[in-house]
């Protein structure tokens, strides 16, 4: 109810990690994102919610230029990471993605051993000098992915042989291993049971101490549990963005309210 | 539950995003290199294609022309009677011809002399041709008749650059001095290159007459074989596909058949040839070298192609059409034959044409059933009659020429390839047009 | 059936152990009598050697063009280059045979032969393992390329996304994620290509030569199973002599070898497809 207070908290307490201004995305003729501006905080979890097809994934993929891989996608507007325009011509998306990692909705382990899956990022980015260091990175990442205890005895087995929940945690460990500054997660729990979900939520909570985390979710409860800020998308518009507690208890827009209470979506 | 022990990793020195760090530069260079490999691979593939095409066209086009000598020749009745009265009749004609040729040269102010032997080396024995003509057309006596006589294959080669002055060694076939005469005749416009119709319509001519070799007879042979292939493999292939796709129960047995069909498609063609030899010729005593046998073997080979494409196009017909037909009370049979099959027809035809095109170019099995080394005599009446009379086929004819010792036949082989490729191109173009025309999206 | 019958008849006339183990191939010409040596091994060696040369040419070129076409090329380039490469696949093998005999053979001799550009005299005549292998490789390029293309396209996009999301470049993604994922399928494709090469006839009949040899020199003429089938059956020997019947045994061996390769290859490819369905 007290708008002032919220804005104060954002600006005073946290830095803006990613600032998007007037972003528009088109898939051919489809206008998927309409003039969205948002500031994503460092060392905090931001949740994107909204009905299916409203453009959450699309916007998320803009943040590390994953949309570059889609031929028909066209992006307008400005997105800055630490004050640098990531769509600058000189920016190498490869270098950007090392800083802005991504975890996908469907677990997608590589057809390699568990070890090699996690070591993939560090290897291509040259984060380790020798085998011992790499071993250390792999172990630490798997621990942070909350899966170390389950796989430590079978690191040389294929990652595709794990269960769905384990695969997803492996993918999170894999993303963490490259030491990104921002971690984008597109519905990371949609394929998981409640226990695995709880583990991942705990993990996210832990990750926010060091990273800025953005998570897309269809679960209101999850958004409420893990995030500090929430953005509600509807038909390509950013309808409302603010403190999670505020959005869930006291939404300003009627569309937000009806979505949260289950009337649309 | 979090068993994370967070020890801060020394993060790499921070570089602005707009500046590539050394490692990224190296990786991007590797990326570029990798991309170049891909481009290089495609370029190499296309380069081979171009080399192949250029060598076909360059070596094959000369087969369509032939150096000819054109002379207006008048034979009076007296000369005719006189020649017929002699012992060496053709020699008499030849000397008439030579006299006319001399006269012709003198008229054009060219002062070259030649002996009879030189003319014979250049033109072969002309007397026989002349005599045959006048004996058949006695009414032409006393009138000027324009003759176009093919030059010998070496002179032809000289015209096409295959035989050069420097490389030519005097022999009983051609001598250096003859080339002077040829040059003079060419200057006078008496010898020139003309379209070689005989190559397109004629028959093979035997080992020692490359000039007269034609591919026409084997085109007819190929055509007969294609008829056999079409009338055997299309009905059988379509029937088998309809059964497999629409009626057959899904069980281990049909599964096995399915696997076998795709394996059959990959059996080397030569194995089909041996099979054909053993079954059709050795066992059933069908005649060797016959288009019927060739067609049977090729039909066996085409069957899998037709079955595979027919099944694909049957599959592409959406089930809703079948259900609609069944829903208005059609029997399963009626549904398939009245509704599904017509819709699948363009796809089936396309597959059939492509299968036929493959069969048309197939050579190896034909070698085994004796469709090589065969020289059609009495063309065009002798063998066009039927499927069981010996004949050659285009690819087999090309092989026959390529395997001969006389290099002048190579040109014919390349020329034959051009004709073969024109047929294949046409068939594929028809297939593509059919597909475009009837392409349907459900 | 007839094939088996004739094969059995051959083994009645000629000991099977000799056929499979003898290191020499020296048929006596029919009618003149005398004993022939009809060993499969020298022919098999020629066949394998030529096929290996062909695969060495076709696999890298085919695979790299498939990678380029499916991962890098714009749709314009694709719709232009794919059918062009496809033409190579539609050309009948007799054309390749002639190409080997009359273009590539003399060309290789002018490079590697006596008084050639390289100043070496490795190659004596146009017909050689190299000639046939090279041309067969050209023939197989589109075959390898289109099969690999299908297989690479079957690798799910999500796997590529995973790699890009970690900041991998396209080539890193292809080499370390896409190709390992596609490996079984590509192996199957290469086996299919090998079976094609082994069964190929016209190119070797015209390009490889007629001498059965157990040699390592790729510039020497060698002969293959298929070429010998043709030469044993196109003479006018009678069907009852071992010299003619051996062709049926050769054909049977060829059939068994290619069939085995195909069955294995199709099995691998099928398994691979199911994995991503
Ligand atoms: N690759 C694409 N090509 C064309 N249109 C696309 C593509 N990806 C997404 N779209 C369109 O963009 C709009 C937004 O899609 P997006 O995937 O961002 O939705 P979302 O909010 O993530 O939905 P969900 O909750 O179901 O994942 C949709 O209308 C979709 O059809
Ligand atoms: Mg989504």
Short mmCIF file of N, CA and C in Angstrom, two decimals, chain B residues 101-232:
data_model
loop_
_atom_site.label_atom_id
_atom_site.label_comp_id
_atom_site.label_asym_id
_atom_site.label_seq_id
_atom_site.Cartn_x
_atom_site.Cartn_y
_atom_site.Cartn_z
N UNK B 101 36.00 -34.61 -107.29
CA UNK B 101 36.62 -33.90 -106.18
C UNK B 101 37.75 -33.01 -106.68
N UNK B 102 38.59 -33.57 -107.58
CA UNK B 102 39.70 -32.81 -108.17
C UNK B 102 39.16 -31.56 -108.86
N UNK B 103 38.12 -31.79 -109.66
CA UNK B 103 37.52 -30.69 -110.42
C UNK B 103 37.06 -29.59 -109.46
N UNK B 104 36.40 -30.03 -108.45
CA UNK B 104 35.86 -29.12 -107.44
C UNK B 104 36.96 -28.25 -106.85
N UNK B 105 38.08 -28.90 -106.52
CA UNK B 105 39.19 -28.16 -105.93
C UNK B 105 39.76 -27.16 -106.92
N UNK B 106 39.91 -27.62 -108.17
CA UNK B 106 40.50 -26.73 -109.17
C UNK B 106 39.61 -25.52 -109.37
N UNK B 107 38.30 -25.77 -109.40
CA UNK B 107 37.35 -24.68 -109.59
C UNK B 107 37.53 -23.60 -108.54
N UNK B 108 37.80 -24.02 -107.36
CA UNK B 108 37.95 -23.04 -106.27
C UNK B 108 39.36 -22.49 -106.20
N UNK B 109 40.15 -22.76 -107.22
CA UNK B 109 41.48 -22.18 -107.31
C UNK B 109 42.47 -22.76 -106.34
N UNK B 110 42.17 -23.94 -105.85
CA UNK B 110 43.11 -24.57 -104.93
C UNK B 110 43.94 -25.58 -105.71
N UNK B 111 45.22 -25.43 -105.56
CA UNK B 111 46.08 -26.29 -106.35
C UNK B 111 46.76 -27.33 -105.47
N UNK B 112 46.00 -28.30 -105.09
CA UNK B 112 46.60 -29.40 -104.33
C UNK B 112 46.33 -30.69 -105.09
N UNK B 113 47.31 -31.47 -105.15
CA UNK B 113 47.08 -32.74 -105.81
C UNK B 113 47.03 -33.84 -104.78
N UNK B 114 46.37 -34.92 -105.12
CA UNK B 114 46.31 -36.04 -104.17
C UNK B 114 46.21 -37.33 -104.95
N UNK B 115 46.57 -38.37 -104.29
CA UNK B 115 46.39 -39.66 -104.96
C UNK B 115 45.17 -40.35 -104.36
N UNK B 116 44.78 -41.38 -105.03
CA UNK B 116 43.56 -42.09 -104.63
C UNK B 116 43.66 -42.63 -103.21
N UNK B 117 44.87 -43.05 -102.88
CA UNK B 117 45.06 -43.66 -101.56
C UNK B 117 44.77 -42.64 -100.46
N UNK B 118 45.17 -41.39 -100.70
CA UNK B 118 44.94 -40.37 -99.68
C UNK B 118 43.45 -40.18 -99.45
N UNK B 119 42.69 -40.13 -100.53
CA UNK B 119 41.24 -39.99 -100.40
C UNK B 119 40.65 -41.17 -99.64
N UNK B 120 41.21 -42.32 -99.93
CA UNK B 120 40.68 -43.49 -99.25
C UNK B 120 40.95 -43.42 -97.75
N UNK B 121 42.15 -42.86 -97.42
CA UNK B 121 42.46 -42.74 -95.99
C UNK B 121 41.54 -41.72 -95.32
N UNK B 122 41.16 -40.71 -96.09
CA UNK B 122 40.35 -39.66 -95.48
C UNK B 122 38.87 -40.04 -95.43
N UNK B 123 38.42 -40.64 -96.48
CA UNK B 123 36.98 -40.88 -96.58
C UNK B 123 36.58 -42.35 -96.50
N UNK B 124 37.55 -43.21 -96.47
CA UNK B 124 37.20 -44.62 -96.56
C UNK B 124 36.86 -44.94 -98.00
N UNK B 125 36.33 -46.11 -98.23
CA UNK B 125 35.99 -46.50 -99.60
C UNK B 125 34.67 -45.87 -99.97
N UNK B 126 34.71 -44.89 -100.85
CA UNK B 126 33.49 -44.17 -101.19
C UNK B 126 32.70 -44.90 -102.27
N UNK B 127 33.41 -45.69 -103.06
CA UNK B 127 32.76 -46.32 -104.21
C UNK B 127 31.53 -47.11 -103.83
N UNK B 128 31.64 -47.87 -102.78
CA UNK B 128 30.53 -48.74 -102.37
C UNK B 128 29.29 -47.94 -102.07
N UNK B 129 29.45 -46.87 -101.32
CA UNK B 129 28.31 -46.05 -100.96
C UNK B 129 27.63 -45.49 -102.21
N UNK B 130 28.46 -44.99 -103.13
CA UNK B 130 27.91 -44.39 -104.34
C UNK B 130 27.16 -45.43 -105.15
N UNK B 131 27.78 -46.59 -105.29
CA UNK B 131 27.17 -47.61 -106.14
C UNK B 131 25.82 -48.03 -105.56
N UNK B 132 25.83 -48.24 -104.24
CA UNK B 132 24.59 -48.64 -103.59
C UNK B 132 23.48 -47.63 -103.86
N UNK B 133 23.86 -46.36 -103.73
CA UNK B 133 22.86 -45.32 -103.91
C UNK B 133 22.29 -45.34 -105.31
N UNK B 134 23.19 -45.39 -106.31
CA UNK B 134 22.68 -45.30 -107.69
C UNK B 134 21.97 -46.57 -108.14
N UNK B 135 22.38 -47.68 -107.60
CA UNK B 135 21.65 -48.89 -107.96
C UNK B 135 20.24 -48.85 -107.40
N UNK B 136 20.11 -48.24 -106.26
CA UNK B 136 18.78 -48.15 -105.65
C UNK B 136 17.95 -47.04 -106.29
N UNK B 137 18.63 -45.97 -106.77
CA UNK B 137 17.91 -44.84 -107.33
C UNK B 137 18.37 -44.57 -108.76
N UNK B 138 17.99 -45.46 -109.64
CA UNK B 138 18.48 -45.28 -111.00
C UNK B 138 17.91 -44.02 -111.64
N UNK B 139 16.77 -43.56 -111.13
CA UNK B 139 16.17 -42.36 -111.70
C UNK B 139 16.99 -41.11 -111.43
N UNK B 140 17.93 -41.19 -110.47
CA UNK B 140 18.76 -40.03 -110.16
C UNK B 140 19.94 -39.89 -111.12
N UNK B 141 20.11 -40.83 -111.99
CA UNK B 141 21.24 -40.78 -112.91
C UNK B 141 21.12 -39.55 -113.80
N UNK B 142 22.27 -38.90 -114.03
CA UNK B 142 22.26 -37.74 -114.90
C UNK B 142 21.88 -36.46 -114.18
N UNK B 143 21.49 -36.57 -112.93
CA UNK B 143 21.17 -35.35 -112.19
C UNK B 143 22.22 -35.15 -111.09
N UNK B 144 22.47 -33.89 -110.74
CA UNK B 144 23.42 -33.68 -109.65
C UNK B 144 22.82 -34.14 -108.31
N UNK B 145 23.55 -34.95 -107.60
CA UNK B 145 23.11 -35.43 -106.29
C UNK B 145 24.11 -34.94 -105.26
N UNK B 146 23.61 -34.39 -104.18
CA UNK B 146 24.51 -33.88 -103.15
C UNK B 146 24.79 -35.00 -102.13
N UNK B 147 26.06 -35.37 -102.02
CA UNK B 147 26.43 -36.43 -101.08
C UNK B 147 27.11 -35.87 -99.86
N UNK B 148 26.74 -36.36 -98.71
CA UNK B 148 27.50 -36.04 -97.50
C UNK B 148 28.10 -37.32 -96.99
N UNK B 149 29.42 -37.43 -97.10
CA UNK B 149 30.09 -38.67 -96.71
C UNK B 149 30.89 -38.41 -95.45
N UNK B 150 30.77 -39.30 -94.45
CA UNK B 150 31.51 -39.09 -93.20
C UNK B 150 32.99 -39.32 -93.45
N UNK B 151 33.79 -38.45 -92.87
CA UNK B 151 35.23 -38.65 -92.94
C UNK B 151 35.64 -39.75 -91.98
N UNK B 152 36.84 -40.27 -92.15
CA UNK B 152 37.29 -41.34 -91.26
C UNK B 152 37.45 -40.81 -89.85
N UNK B 153 37.50 -41.73 -88.89
CA UNK B 153 37.48 -41.30 -87.50
C UNK B 153 38.72 -40.49 -87.15
N UNK B 154 39.83 -40.74 -87.83
CA UNK B 154 41.03 -39.95 -87.52
C UNK B 154 40.92 -38.54 -88.05
N UNK B 155 40.35 -38.41 -89.22
CA UNK B 155 40.14 -37.07 -89.74
C UNK B 155 39.16 -36.33 -88.85
N UNK B 156 38.13 -37.06 -88.44
CA UNK B 156 37.17 -36.51 -87.50
C UNK B 156 37.89 -36.05 -86.24
N UNK B 157 38.80 -36.89 -85.76
CA UNK B 157 39.59 -36.55 -84.58
C UNK B 157 40.44 -35.31 -84.81
N UNK B 158 40.96 -35.17 -86.03
CA UNK B 158 41.76 -34.00 -86.36
C UNK B 158 40.90 -32.75 -86.27
N UNK B 159 39.68 -32.85 -86.74
CA UNK B 159 38.75 -31.73 -86.68
C UNK B 159 38.43 -31.36 -85.24
N UNK B 160 38.36 -32.38 -84.37
CA UNK B 160 37.96 -32.12 -82.99
C UNK B 160 39.15 -31.92 -82.08
N UNK B 161 40.34 -31.92 -82.65
CA UNK B 161 41.52 -31.68 -81.83
C UNK B 161 42.04 -32.91 -81.13
N UNK B 162 41.43 -34.07 -81.36
CA UNK B 162 41.90 -35.28 -80.70
C UNK B 162 43.19 -35.75 -81.36
N UNK B 163 43.26 -35.58 -82.68
CA UNK B 163 44.46 -35.95 -83.42
C UNK B 163 45.17 -34.65 -83.80
N UNK B 164 46.44 -34.55 -83.44
CA UNK B 164 47.16 -33.33 -83.80
C UNK B 164 48.27 -33.66 -84.79
N UNK B 165 48.63 -32.63 -85.54
CA UNK B 165 49.68 -32.77 -86.54
C UNK B 165 50.98 -33.30 -85.92
N UNK B 166 51.32 -32.70 -84.76
CA UNK B 166 52.61 -33.04 -84.15
C UNK B 166 52.63 -34.51 -83.73
N UNK B 167 51.50 -34.95 -83.19
CA UNK B 167 51.50 -36.29 -82.62
C UNK B 167 51.27 -37.37 -83.68
N UNK B 168 50.82 -36.94 -84.86
CA UNK B 168 50.44 -37.95 -85.85
C UNK B 168 51.65 -38.65 -86.44
N UNK B 169 51.60 -39.95 -86.40
CA UNK B 169 52.64 -40.71 -87.06
C UNK B 169 52.05 -41.31 -88.32
N UNK B 170 52.84 -41.20 -89.39
CA UNK B 170 52.32 -41.72 -90.65
C UNK B 170 52.01 -43.20 -90.52
N UNK B 171 50.85 -43.55 -90.98
CA UNK B 171 50.49 -44.96 -90.94
C UNK B 171 49.56 -45.21 -92.10
N UNK B 172 49.11 -46.42 -92.20
CA UNK B 172 48.20 -46.69 -93.31
C UNK B 172 46.83 -46.07 -93.05
N UNK B 173 46.64 -45.55 -91.84
CA UNK B 173 45.36 -44.92 -91.56
C UNK B 173 45.35 -43.45 -91.95
N UNK B 174 46.43 -42.78 -91.68
CA UNK B 174 46.49 -41.36 -91.99
C UNK B 174 47.95 -40.91 -92.02
N UNK B 175 48.24 -39.96 -92.94
CA UNK B 175 49.60 -39.47 -93.03
C UNK B 175 49.62 -37.96 -92.94
N UNK B 176 50.80 -37.44 -92.61
CA UNK B 176 50.96 -36.00 -92.48
C UNK B 176 50.43 -35.27 -93.72
N UNK B 177 50.80 -35.80 -94.87
CA UNK B 177 50.43 -35.10 -96.10
C UNK B 177 48.92 -35.05 -96.29
N UNK B 178 48.22 -36.06 -95.75
CA UNK B 178 46.76 -36.06 -95.87
C UNK B 178 46.15 -34.86 -95.16
N UNK B 179 46.82 -34.47 -94.07
CA UNK B 179 46.28 -33.36 -93.30
C UNK B 179 46.30 -32.07 -94.12
N UNK B 180 47.35 -31.93 -94.98
CA UNK B 180 47.36 -30.75 -95.86
C UNK B 180 46.13 -30.76 -96.74
N UNK B 181 45.85 -31.92 -97.27
CA UNK B 181 44.68 -32.05 -98.13
C UNK B 181 43.40 -31.73 -97.37
N UNK B 182 43.32 -32.26 -96.15
CA UNK B 182 42.13 -32.00 -95.33
C UNK B 182 41.98 -30.52 -95.09
N UNK B 183 43.12 -29.86 -94.78
CA UNK B 183 43.07 -28.41 -94.57
C UNK B 183 42.55 -27.70 -95.80
N UNK B 184 43.07 -28.11 -96.94
CA UNK B 184 42.64 -27.48 -98.19
C UNK B 184 41.15 -27.69 -98.42
N UNK B 185 40.71 -28.92 -98.19
CA UNK B 185 39.28 -29.23 -98.38
C UNK B 185 38.43 -28.43 -97.41
N UNK B 186 38.95 -28.28 -96.20
CA UNK B 186 38.20 -27.53 -95.20
C UNK B 186 38.10 -26.07 -95.62
N UNK B 187 39.23 -25.52 -96.14
CA UNK B 187 39.21 -24.13 -96.60
C UNK B 187 38.21 -23.95 -97.71
N UNK B 188 38.12 -24.97 -98.55
CA UNK B 188 37.20 -24.89 -99.68
C UNK B 188 35.76 -25.12 -99.25
N UNK B 189 35.58 -25.46 -97.99
CA UNK B 189 34.22 -25.71 -97.52
C UNK B 189 33.67 -27.06 -97.95
N UNK B 190 34.56 -27.92 -98.40
CA UNK B 190 34.09 -29.24 -98.82
C UNK B 190 34.01 -30.18 -97.62
N UNK B 191 34.96 -30.01 -96.70
CA UNK B 191 34.90 -30.79 -95.45
C UNK B 191 34.47 -29.86 -94.33
N UNK B 192 33.50 -30.28 -93.56
CA UNK B 192 33.10 -29.47 -92.41
C UNK B 192 32.45 -30.37 -91.37
N UNK B 193 32.23 -29.78 -90.19
CA UNK B 193 31.59 -30.53 -89.11
C UNK B 193 30.08 -30.41 -89.23
N UNK B 194 29.40 -31.52 -89.15
CA UNK B 194 27.95 -31.46 -89.20
C UNK B 194 27.38 -32.26 -88.05
N UNK B 195 26.13 -31.97 -87.72
CA UNK B 195 25.47 -32.71 -86.66
C UNK B 195 25.41 -34.20 -87.04
N UNK B 196 25.78 -35.01 -86.07
CA UNK B 196 25.84 -36.44 -86.36
C UNK B 196 24.55 -37.14 -85.94
N UNK B 197 23.59 -37.15 -86.87
CA UNK B 197 22.31 -37.75 -86.53
C UNK B 197 22.44 -39.23 -86.27
N UNK B 198 23.37 -39.80 -86.98
CA UNK B 198 23.53 -41.25 -86.85
C UNK B 198 23.85 -41.65 -85.41
N UNK B 199 24.57 -40.74 -84.70
CA UNK B 199 24.91 -41.08 -83.33
C UNK B 199 23.66 -41.18 -82.46
N UNK B 200 22.72 -40.27 -82.71
CA UNK B 200 21.54 -40.25 -81.86
C UNK B 200 20.55 -41.36 -82.23
N UNK B 201 20.48 -41.66 -83.53
CA UNK B 201 19.45 -42.62 -83.92
C UNK B 201 20.00 -44.00 -84.28
N UNK B 202 21.30 -44.09 -84.52
CA UNK B 202 21.84 -45.32 -85.07
C UNK B 202 22.07 -46.41 -84.06
N UNK B 203 22.67 -47.50 -84.55
CA UNK B 203 23.00 -48.62 -83.69
C UNK B 203 24.52 -48.70 -83.56
N UNK B 204 24.97 -49.51 -82.64
CA UNK B 204 26.40 -49.73 -82.51
C UNK B 204 26.92 -50.36 -83.79
N UNK B 205 28.19 -50.08 -84.08
CA UNK B 205 28.66 -50.40 -85.41
C UNK B 205 29.75 -51.45 -85.47
N UNK B 206 30.18 -51.94 -84.34
CA UNK B 206 31.25 -52.92 -84.40
C UNK B 206 32.58 -52.30 -84.03
N UNK B 207 33.53 -53.19 -83.70
CA UNK B 207 34.77 -52.76 -83.07
C UNK B 207 35.58 -51.80 -83.93
N UNK B 208 35.51 -51.95 -85.29
CA UNK B 208 36.44 -51.17 -86.07
C UNK B 208 35.82 -49.98 -86.79
N UNK B 209 34.63 -49.62 -86.39
CA UNK B 209 34.01 -48.46 -87.03
C UNK B 209 33.44 -47.49 -86.01
N UNK B 210 34.32 -46.78 -85.30
CA UNK B 210 33.81 -45.86 -84.28
C UNK B 210 32.96 -44.76 -84.89
N UNK B 211 33.29 -44.37 -86.12
CA UNK B 211 32.56 -43.26 -86.73
C UNK B 211 31.08 -43.55 -86.86
N UNK B 212 30.75 -44.79 -87.13
CA UNK B 212 29.35 -45.10 -87.41
C UNK B 212 28.55 -45.50 -86.19
N UNK B 213 29.19 -45.45 -85.01
CA UNK B 213 28.49 -45.95 -83.83
C UNK B 213 27.40 -45.00 -83.39
N UNK B 214 26.24 -45.54 -83.06
CA UNK B 214 25.13 -44.72 -82.60
C UNK B 214 24.50 -45.33 -81.37
N UNK B 215 23.75 -44.52 -80.64
CA UNK B 215 23.19 -45.00 -79.39
C UNK B 215 21.70 -45.29 -79.50
N UNK B 216 21.13 -44.91 -80.64
CA UNK B 216 19.68 -45.03 -80.80
C UNK B 216 19.12 -46.39 -80.46
N UNK B 217 19.78 -47.43 -80.97
CA UNK B 217 19.27 -48.79 -80.75
C UNK B 217 19.19 -49.09 -79.26
N UNK B 218 20.20 -48.66 -78.52
CA UNK B 218 20.18 -49.00 -77.10
C UNK B 218 19.17 -48.13 -76.34
N UNK B 219 18.84 -46.96 -76.88
CA UNK B 219 17.77 -46.18 -76.26
C UNK B 219 16.47 -46.98 -76.35
N UNK B 220 16.26 -47.58 -77.51
CA UNK B 220 15.06 -48.41 -77.67
C UNK B 220 15.09 -49.57 -76.68
N UNK B 221 16.28 -50.19 -76.56
CA UNK B 221 16.42 -51.31 -75.61
C UNK B 221 16.10 -50.86 -74.20
N UNK B 222 16.63 -49.71 -73.80
CA UNK B 222 16.36 -49.19 -72.46
C UNK B 222 14.88 -48.92 -72.27
N UNK B 223 14.27 -48.41 -73.34
CA UNK B 223 12.85 -48.10 -73.26
C UNK B 223 12.03 -49.37 -73.00
N UNK B 224 12.37 -50.43 -73.72
CA UNK B 224 11.67 -51.70 -73.50
C UNK B 224 11.84 -52.16 -72.05
N UNK B 225 13.07 -52.06 -71.56
CA UNK B 225 13.31 -52.50 -70.19
C UNK B 225 12.48 -51.69 -69.21
N UNK B 226 12.42 -50.37 -69.45
CA UNK B 226 11.67 -49.52 -68.53
C UNK B 226 10.19 -49.89 -68.54
N UNK B 227 9.69 -50.27 -69.72
CA UNK B 227 8.29 -50.71 -69.78
C UNK B 227 8.09 -51.93 -68.89
N UNK B 228 9.02 -52.89 -69.03
CA UNK B 228 8.91 -54.09 -68.20
C UNK B 228 8.94 -53.71 -66.73
N UNK B 229 9.91 -52.85 -66.37
CA UNK B 229 10.05 -52.46 -64.97
C UNK B 229 8.76 -51.81 -64.49
N UNK B 230 8.24 -50.89 -65.29
CA UNK B 230 7.05 -50.15 -64.88
C UNK B 230 5.88 -51.09 -64.65
N UNK B 231 5.65 -51.99 -65.62
CA UNK B 231 4.45 -52.82 -65.52
C UNK B 231 4.59 -53.94 -64.50
N UNK B 232 5.81 -54.23 -64.09
CA UNK B 232 5.97 -55.23 -63.04
C UNK B 232 6.01 -54.59 -61.67
#
